[in-house]
Amino acid sequence: MIRDRFAPSPTGNVHVGSLRTALYNYLFAKKNNGQFLLRLEDTDRTRYEEGAVENLLGALMVTGVVPDEGLFEEDGKIVQKGDYGPYIQSERLEIYKKYIDQLLENGQAYYCFCTKERLDEVREKQKRAGETPRYDGHCRNLPREEVEARVAAGEPYVIRLKLPEDHVVTFDDAVRGRIEINTNDLDDQVLIKTDGFPTYHFAVVVDDHLMGITHVIRGEEWLPSTPKHVYLYECLGWEQPQYVHLSNILNDDHKKLSKRQGDVSVGDFLKKGYLPEALINFLALLGWSPEDEQEIFSMDELVEAFDLSRINKSGAVFDRAKLDWMNAHYIKELPIEELTARMIPYLVDAGYITEADIEKRMPWLEKVGELMRERLNYFAQVPEETKVLFDRNFEITDQESLDLLKEETVPVLFNALVEKITESDVVDTERAKAILKEIQKEHKAEKIKGKMLYMPTRIMLTGEMHGPDLTLIMDVLGKEELLLRLDRMRSMIH
Ligand code: GLU
């Protein structure tokens, strides 16, 4: 049975790169009828951030990257489910103790009493000598009695992995192929810290083994640590999992994706009104490619198409324009109820409508939604895009618009619009089209057509020279609003 896992540390906002890692694990497990676990790696207490776990579970839930086993949120509480728990590392200290004792017993790990000052000094010296900084092995061979006495006396210590000299560690990575490293190039990794907690490196190996993990799919930043993990598997007599290291997601400048170039957290994207389906679709294609040119994938289609052998070795650039394009595609496909429901919070936030308005204005709001369908890349654009509908008291300051309104045909156009709108029962798109057509026909002599018809009408009604289709705007504004707006223009036109 294939079992893989997403094993984040609770350190604040979920980076899109982490979501991609979780997604690939999810897809791989689903594709192979396997199981996908969520485990919390919280042994670094200094990096812990309040609310991070809730945040994480929330991001996975909304995007549909839901584990089969591990951590879940139920009624606002974090619960654990599965036969391999606990799934929170800080609750597994007893388990780690058993294996560290085994390593100490076998001479594969040792107590180290070096102070921070000493370690800093060693590092400085090595740096000055142009060497790669690493632990100098000072405590590797302390006599057992001395160790016992110092531990009994309460002296602080860490426990380190005792790497053999000149030993070649080998593993196969599904993306990068065979990797071999000589232990002479590795450091005696700390396994247990002074606070008694295991380091990530130790806990990850124990947990992956005990939880029956067959595939470790994770970011390439963990590649340099993998030989140490592999050596631990050797020491403990366990079979190593299949490693799959995913290349970094990159900024436009080909450096690792960072906040400098815009949003990077899943929460930021959702807040801006990117749809979870779009984000998932986009992230799936960042570092993996399907056999054909297909670009739009539902989660089920991704599961169907996903294949480890098509993961790219090189880093993928996070192309924000492509994400916008993809999100716009998903917005266009939304049922109108959902599109409107997703738009409404942005209208409320902008102060355009109140919560109390929503229900009675729903049919109208759905019209606004329809108007937005073709115009949005993401929902945070709603206030800007709908401004013309809500801001009746716009000012016209743009010189080109002002000049256009001074044209001698404009009062004629104005009067015709007022007259035709007044005598209409309703102004829907059809009627708006008819009105404009009639005006054009009736005022052929004055040459009120084309630009001289549409531009001044749009400016008088919205204050803008450009925007959504004019007849749609007129439909959404409706008869009364149209007349109110025209009336405000009266003194300016005549
Ligand atoms: N806790 C590690 C992280 O924060 C997990 C790395 C791994 O998957 O082994 O990314």
Coordinates of C-alpha atoms in Angstrom, one line a residue, residues 30-443:
K30 CA -5.1 9.0 -4.8
K31 CA -3.8 7.9 -8.1
N32 CA -2.4 4.7 -6.6
N33 CA -5.3 4.0 -4.2
G34 CA -2.9 4.8 -1.4
Q35 CA -3.2 6.9 1.7
F36 CA -2.2 10.5 2.3
L37 CA -1.3 11.5 5.9
L38 CA -1.0 14.8 7.6
R39 CA 1.5 15.0 10.4
L40 CA 2.5 18.0 12.3
E41 CA 6.3 18.6 12.8
D42 CA 6.3 20.8 15.8
T43 CA 9.6 19.9 17.5
D44 CA 11.1 23.3 16.9
R45 CA 9.4 25.2 19.7
T46 CA 11.0 28.5 18.8
R47 CA 9.3 28.6 15.4
Y48 CA 5.8 27.8 16.7
E49 CA 3.1 30.3 15.8
E50 CA -0.3 30.6 17.4
G51 CA -3.1 29.7 15.0
A52 CA -0.8 28.1 12.5
V53 CA -2.4 24.7 12.7
E54 CA -5.9 26.0 12.2
N55 CA -4.6 28.0 9.3
L56 CA -3.0 25.0 7.7
L57 CA -6.0 22.8 8.1
G58 CA -8.2 25.5 6.7
A59 CA -6.1 25.9 3.6
L60 CA -6.1 22.2 3.0
M61 CA -9.9 21.9 3.5
V62 CA -10.9 24.7 1.1
T63 CA -8.5 23.6 -1.6
G64 CA -9.7 20.0 -1.3
V65 CA -6.3 18.5 -0.4
V66 CA -7.8 16.5 2.4
P67 CA -5.8 13.8 4.2
D68 CA -7.0 10.3 4.9
E69 CA -5.3 10.1 8.2
G70 CA -3.7 12.4 10.7
L71 CA -4.9 15.8 11.7
F72 CA -8.4 17.2 11.1
E73 CA -10.5 20.1 12.3
E74 CA -13.9 19.2 13.7
D75 CA -16.2 21.8 15.3
G76 CA -13.3 24.2 15.7
K77 CA -11.2 21.6 17.5
I78 CA -8.1 19.8 16.2
V79 CA -8.6 16.0 16.2
Q80 CA -6.4 13.1 15.2
K81 CA -7.6 10.1 13.3
G82 CA -5.8 7.0 12.2
D83 CA -4.0 3.9 13.5
Y84 CA -0.5 5.4 13.5
G85 CA -0.9 8.3 15.9
P86 CA -0.2 10.5 17.6
Y87 CA 0.4 12.6 14.4
I88 CA 1.8 15.5 16.3
Q89 CA 5.5 15.1 17.0
S90 CA 5.5 16.9 20.3
E91 CA 3.2 14.1 21.5
R92 CA 5.7 11.4 20.4
L93 CA 8.6 12.1 22.7
E94 CA 8.5 8.7 24.4
I95 CA 8.7 7.0 21.0
Y96 CA 11.8 9.0 20.0
K97 CA 13.4 8.2 23.3
K98 CA 13.2 4.5 22.6
Y99 CA 15.1 4.8 19.4
I100 CA 17.7 7.3 20.6
D101 CA 18.5 4.8 23.4
Q102 CA 19.0 2.2 20.8
L103 CA 21.4 4.3 18.8
L104 CA 23.4 5.3 22.0
E105 CA 23.5 1.6 23.0
N106 CA 24.9 0.7 19.6
G107 CA 27.5 3.5 19.6
Q108 CA 25.8 5.2 16.7
A109 CA 25.0 8.3 18.6
Y110 CA 26.8 10.2 21.4
Y111 CA 26.3 12.9 24.1
C112 CA 27.8 16.2 23.3
F113 CA 28.3 18.8 26.0
C114 CA 29.9 21.6 23.8
T115 CA 28.6 25.0 24.7
K116 CA 27.3 27.4 22.1
E117 CA 30.4 29.6 22.7
R118 CA 32.7 26.7 21.9
L119 CA 30.8 25.8 18.8
D120 CA 30.8 29.4 17.6
E121 CA 34.6 29.5 18.2
V122 CA 35.2 26.4 16.2
R123 CA 33.0 27.6 13.4
E124 CA 34.8 31.0 13.2
K125 CA 38.2 29.3 13.1
Q126 CA 37.1 26.9 10.3
K127 CA 35.7 29.8 8.4
R128 CA 38.9 31.8 8.7
A129 CA 40.8 28.8 7.5
G130 CA 38.5 28.5 4.5
E131 CA 37.0 25.2 5.6
T132 CA 33.3 24.3 5.6
P133 CA 32.0 24.8 9.1
R134 CA 31.1 21.5 10.8
Y135 CA 31.2 19.9 14.3
D136 CA 34.8 19.0 15.1
G137 CA 34.0 15.8 16.9
H138 CA 35.2 17.1 20.3
C139 CA 32.7 14.8 22.3
R140 CA 32.7 11.8 19.9
N141 CA 34.7 9.6 22.1
L142 CA 34.2 10.7 25.8
P143 CA 34.5 7.8 28.3
R144 CA 31.2 6.4 29.4
E145 CA 31.8 7.2 33.1
E146 CA 32.5 10.8 32.3
V147 CA 29.3 11.1 30.2
E148 CA 27.2 9.6 33.0
A149 CA 28.7 11.8 35.6
R150 CA 28.2 15.0 33.5
V151 CA 24.6 14.0 32.7
A152 CA 24.0 13.2 36.4
A153 CA 25.4 16.6 37.4
G154 CA 22.8 18.2 35.2
E155 CA 25.1 19.6 32.6
P156 CA 23.2 20.5 29.4
Y157 CA 23.8 18.3 26.4
V158 CA 22.6 17.3 22.9
I159 CA 22.8 13.9 21.3
R160 CA 24.5 13.7 18.0
L161 CA 24.6 11.1 15.3
K162 CA 28.0 9.4 15.1
L163 CA 28.7 9.2 11.4
P164 CA 31.3 6.6 10.4
E165 CA 34.3 7.9 8.5
D166 CA 34.5 7.4 4.8
H167 CA 31.2 5.6 4.4
V168 CA 29.2 6.1 1.2
V169 CA 25.5 6.8 1.7
T170 CA 23.3 6.1 -1.4
F171 CA 19.7 6.7 -2.3
D172 CA 17.6 7.1 -5.4
D173 CA 15.5 10.2 -5.9
A174 CA 12.6 9.8 -8.4
V175 CA 13.3 13.2 -9.9
R176 CA 17.1 13.5 -9.6
G177 CA 18.2 9.9 -9.9
R178 CA 21.0 8.2 -7.9
I179 CA 22.7 10.3 -5.3
E180 CA 25.9 9.2 -3.4
I181 CA 27.5 11.1 -0.6
N182 CA 30.5 10.3 1.5
T183 CA 30.1 10.7 5.3
N184 CA 33.3 12.7 5.3
D185 CA 31.3 15.5 3.8
L186 CA 28.6 15.3 6.4
D187 CA 28.2 16.7 9.9
D188 CA 27.4 14.8 13.1
Q189 CA 23.8 15.9 13.1
V190 CA 22.1 16.8 16.4
L191 CA 19.3 14.3 17.0
I192 CA 18.1 15.4 20.4
K193 CA 18.4 19.0 21.5
T194 CA 19.1 20.5 24.9
D195 CA 15.4 20.9 25.5
G196 CA 15.0 17.1 25.1
F197 CA 13.1 17.5 21.9
P198 CA 14.2 15.6 18.8
T199 CA 15.4 17.6 15.8
Y200 CA 13.3 17.4 12.6
H201 CA 16.0 15.1 11.1
F202 CA 15.6 12.4 13.8
A203 CA 11.8 12.7 14.2
V204 CA 11.1 12.6 10.5
V205 CA 12.9 9.3 10.1
V206 CA 11.3 7.6 13.1
D207 CA 7.9 8.8 12.1
D208 CA 8.1 8.0 8.4
H209 CA 9.2 4.5 9.3
L210 CA 6.6 3.9 12.0
M211 CA 3.8 5.4 10.0
G212 CA 4.6 3.1 7.1
I213 CA 5.5 5.9 4.7
T214 CA 6.6 4.5 1.3
H215 CA 7.1 7.8 -0.6
V216 CA 8.6 11.0 0.8
I217 CA 7.6 13.8 -1.6
R218 CA 8.9 17.2 -0.4
G219 CA 10.7 20.4 -1.4
E220 CA 14.3 20.3 -2.7
E221 CA 15.5 22.3 0.4
W222 CA 15.5 18.9 2.2
L223 CA 17.7 17.2 -0.4
P224 CA 21.0 18.1 1.4
S225 CA 19.6 16.5 4.6
T226 CA 18.5 13.3 3.0
P227 CA 21.9 11.5 3.3
K228 CA 21.7 11.9 7.1
H229 CA 18.1 10.5 7.0
V230 CA 19.2 7.6 4.9
Y231 CA 22.1 6.8 7.2
L232 CA 19.7 6.8 10.1
Y233 CA 17.6 4.3 8.3
E234 CA 20.7 2.2 7.9
C235 CA 21.6 2.4 11.6
L236 CA 18.1 1.5 12.7
G237 CA 17.9 -1.4 10.2
W238 CA 14.9 0.1 8.3
E239 CA 14.1 0.2 4.7
Q240 CA 14.4 3.7 3.2
P241 CA 11.4 5.2 1.5
Q242 CA 11.4 6.4 -2.1
Y243 CA 12.4 10.0 -2.2
V244 CA 10.9 12.6 -4.5
H245 CA 12.4 16.1 -4.2
L246 CA 10.4 18.8 -5.9
S247 CA 12.2 21.7 -7.4
N248 CA 11.7 25.2 -6.1
I249 CA 9.0 27.5 -7.3
L250 CA 10.7 30.6 -8.7
N251 CA 10.1 34.3 -9.0
D252 CA 10.4 36.0 -12.4
D253 CA 14.0 36.7 -11.6
H254 CA 14.5 32.9 -11.2
K255 CA 15.2 33.2 -7.5
K256 CA 13.2 31.2 -5.0
L257 CA 9.6 32.5 -4.8
S258 CA 9.5 35.2 -2.1
K259 CA 7.2 37.9 -0.8
R260 CA 9.2 40.5 -2.5
Q261 CA 7.4 40.0 -5.7
G262 CA 3.9 39.8 -4.3
D263 CA 1.7 37.3 -2.4
V264 CA 3.0 33.9 -1.6
S265 CA 0.7 32.6 1.1
V266 CA -2.4 30.5 0.3
G267 CA -4.4 32.8 2.6
D268 CA -3.4 35.9 0.6
F269 CA -4.5 34.4 -2.7
L270 CA -7.8 33.2 -1.2
K271 CA -8.4 36.6 0.3
K272 CA -7.8 38.3 -3.0
G273 CA -10.5 36.1 -4.5
Y274 CA -8.6 33.4 -6.3
L275 CA -10.7 30.3 -6.5
P276 CA -9.4 27.2 -4.7
E277 CA -9.9 25.2 -7.9
A278 CA -7.9 27.6 -9.9
L279 CA -5.1 27.7 -7.4
I280 CA -4.9 24.0 -7.3
N281 CA -5.0 23.7 -11.1
F282 CA -2.2 26.3 -11.4
L283 CA 0.0 24.8 -8.7
A284 CA -0.4 21.3 -10.1
L285 CA 1.2 22.5 -13.4
L286 CA 4.1 24.2 -11.5
G287 CA 6.6 21.5 -11.7
W288 CA 4.6 18.7 -13.3
S289 CA 3.3 18.5 -16.8
P290 CA 0.7 16.2 -18.3
E291 CA 1.3 14.2 -21.4
D292 CA -0.7 16.4 -23.6
E293 CA -1.3 20.2 -23.8
Q294 CA -4.3 20.2 -21.5
E295 CA -4.2 23.1 -19.1
I296 CA -7.5 23.1 -17.3
F297 CA -7.9 20.2 -14.8
S298 CA -10.4 19.4 -12.2
M299 CA -9.0 17.7 -9.1
D300 CA -10.3 14.3 -10.4
E301 CA -8.6 14.9 -13.7
L302 CA -5.4 15.7 -11.9
V303 CA -5.6 12.5 -10.0
E304 CA -6.1 10.6 -13.2
A305 CA -3.2 12.2 -15.0
F306 CA -0.7 12.6 -12.2
D307 CA 2.5 10.7 -12.6
L308 CA 5.8 11.1 -10.7
S309 CA 7.8 10.5 -13.9
R310 CA 6.5 13.8 -15.3
I311 CA 7.8 16.0 -12.5
N312 CA 10.3 18.5 -13.8
K313 CA 13.8 18.7 -12.6
S314 CA 14.1 22.4 -13.1
G315 CA 12.4 25.1 -11.1
A316 CA 9.1 26.5 -12.4
V317 CA 8.5 30.2 -12.5
F318 CA 5.4 31.3 -10.7
D319 CA 3.7 33.1 -13.6
R320 CA 1.1 35.5 -12.0
A321 CA -0.4 36.4 -15.4
K322 CA -1.1 32.7 -16.1
L323 CA -2.7 32.3 -12.7
D324 CA -4.9 35.3 -13.5
W325 CA -5.8 33.8 -16.8
M326 CA -6.7 30.5 -15.2
N327 CA -8.7 32.1 -12.4
A328 CA -10.6 34.2 -14.9
H329 CA -11.4 31.0 -16.7
Y330 CA -12.8 29.4 -13.6
I331 CA -14.8 32.6 -12.7
K332 CA -16.4 32.5 -16.2
E333 CA -17.6 29.0 -15.5
L334 CA -19.1 29.6 -12.1
P335 CA -22.9 29.2 -11.7
I336 CA -24.3 32.7 -11.2
E337 CA -25.4 32.1 -7.6
E338 CA -21.8 31.2 -6.6
L339 CA -20.3 34.0 -8.6
T340 CA -22.6 36.5 -6.9
A341 CA -22.1 35.0 -3.5
R342 CA -18.3 35.3 -3.9
M343 CA -18.6 38.9 -5.2
I344 CA -20.9 40.1 -2.4
P345 CA -18.3 40.3 0.5
Y346 CA -16.2 42.6 -1.6
L347 CA -19.2 44.9 -2.3
V348 CA -19.9 45.0 1.4
D349 CA -16.3 45.6 2.3
A350 CA -16.2 48.5 -0.2
G351 CA -19.3 50.0 1.5
Y352 CA -21.3 49.7 -1.7
I353 CA -24.0 47.6 -0.1
T354 CA -24.9 46.6 3.4
E355 CA -25.6 43.1 4.7
A356 CA -29.2 44.1 5.2
D357 CA -29.5 44.9 1.4
I358 CA -28.3 41.5 0.2
E359 CA -31.5 39.5 0.2
K360 CA -33.9 42.0 -1.3
R361 CA -31.3 43.1 -3.9
M362 CA -30.4 39.6 -4.9
P363 CA -31.9 39.6 -8.4
W364 CA -30.1 42.8 -9.1
L365 CA -26.9 41.6 -7.6
E366 CA -27.0 38.6 -9.8
K367 CA -27.1 41.0 -12.8
V368 CA -24.0 42.7 -11.4
G369 CA -22.5 39.3 -11.1
E370 CA -23.2 38.5 -14.7
L371 CA -21.6 41.8 -15.7
M372 CA -18.5 40.9 -13.7
R373 CA -18.2 37.4 -15.2
E374 CA -16.1 38.5 -18.2
R375 CA -14.2 41.2 -16.4
L376 CA -12.6 39.7 -13.3
N377 CA -9.2 38.0 -12.9
Y378 CA -9.9 37.7 -9.2
F379 CA -12.6 39.0 -6.9
A380 CA -10.6 41.7 -5.1
Q381 CA -11.1 43.6 -8.4
V382 CA -14.8 43.8 -7.8
P383 CA -14.9 47.2 -6.0
E384 CA -12.9 48.9 -8.8
E385 CA -14.9 47.1 -11.6
T386 CA -18.3 47.9 -10.1
K387 CA -17.5 51.4 -9.0
V388 CA -19.5 52.9 -11.9
L389 CA -22.6 51.1 -10.7
F390 CA -22.5 52.3 -7.2
D391 CA -20.9 55.7 -7.4
R392 CA -23.7 58.0 -8.6
N393 CA -21.9 61.1 -7.5
F394 CA -18.9 60.7 -9.8
E395 CA -17.0 63.8 -10.9
I396 CA -15.8 64.2 -14.4
T397 CA -12.3 65.6 -14.4
D398 CA -10.7 64.1 -17.4
Q399 CA -10.1 66.7 -20.0
E400 CA -10.9 64.5 -23.0
S401 CA -14.3 63.6 -21.4
L402 CA -15.0 67.3 -20.6
D403 CA -14.3 68.3 -24.2
L404 CA -16.4 65.6 -25.6
L405 CA -19.4 66.7 -23.5
K406 CA -19.0 70.2 -25.0
E407 CA -19.7 69.0 -28.5
E408 CA -22.9 70.6 -29.9
T409 CA -24.6 67.2 -30.5
V410 CA -24.5 66.3 -26.8
P411 CA -27.6 68.3 -25.7
V412 CA -29.6 66.7 -28.5
L413 CA -28.3 63.3 -27.4
F414 CA -29.0 64.1 -23.8
N415 CA -32.7 65.1 -24.4
A416 CA -33.3 62.1 -26.6
L417 CA -31.9 59.8 -23.9
V418 CA -34.0 61.4 -21.1
E419 CA -37.1 61.2 -23.3
K420 CA -36.7 57.6 -24.4
I421 CA -35.7 56.3 -21.0
T422 CA -38.7 58.1 -19.4
E423 CA -41.1 56.6 -21.8
S424 CA -39.7 53.0 -21.3
D425 CA -41.4 50.7 -18.7
V426 CA -38.0 49.1 -18.0
V427 CA -34.6 49.6 -19.4
D428 CA -33.1 46.1 -19.9
T429 CA -30.4 45.2 -22.4
E430 CA -32.8 44.8 -25.2
R431 CA -34.5 48.1 -24.6
A432 CA -31.1 49.9 -24.1
K433 CA -30.0 48.6 -27.5
A434 CA -33.3 49.8 -29.1
I435 CA -32.9 53.2 -27.5
L436 CA -29.4 53.7 -28.9
K437 CA -30.5 52.4 -32.3
E438 CA -33.5 54.7 -32.4
I439 CA -31.4 57.8 -31.4
Q440 CA -28.9 57.0 -34.1
K441 CA -31.7 56.7 -36.7
E442 CA -33.6 59.7 -35.6
H443 CA -30.5 61.9 -35.5

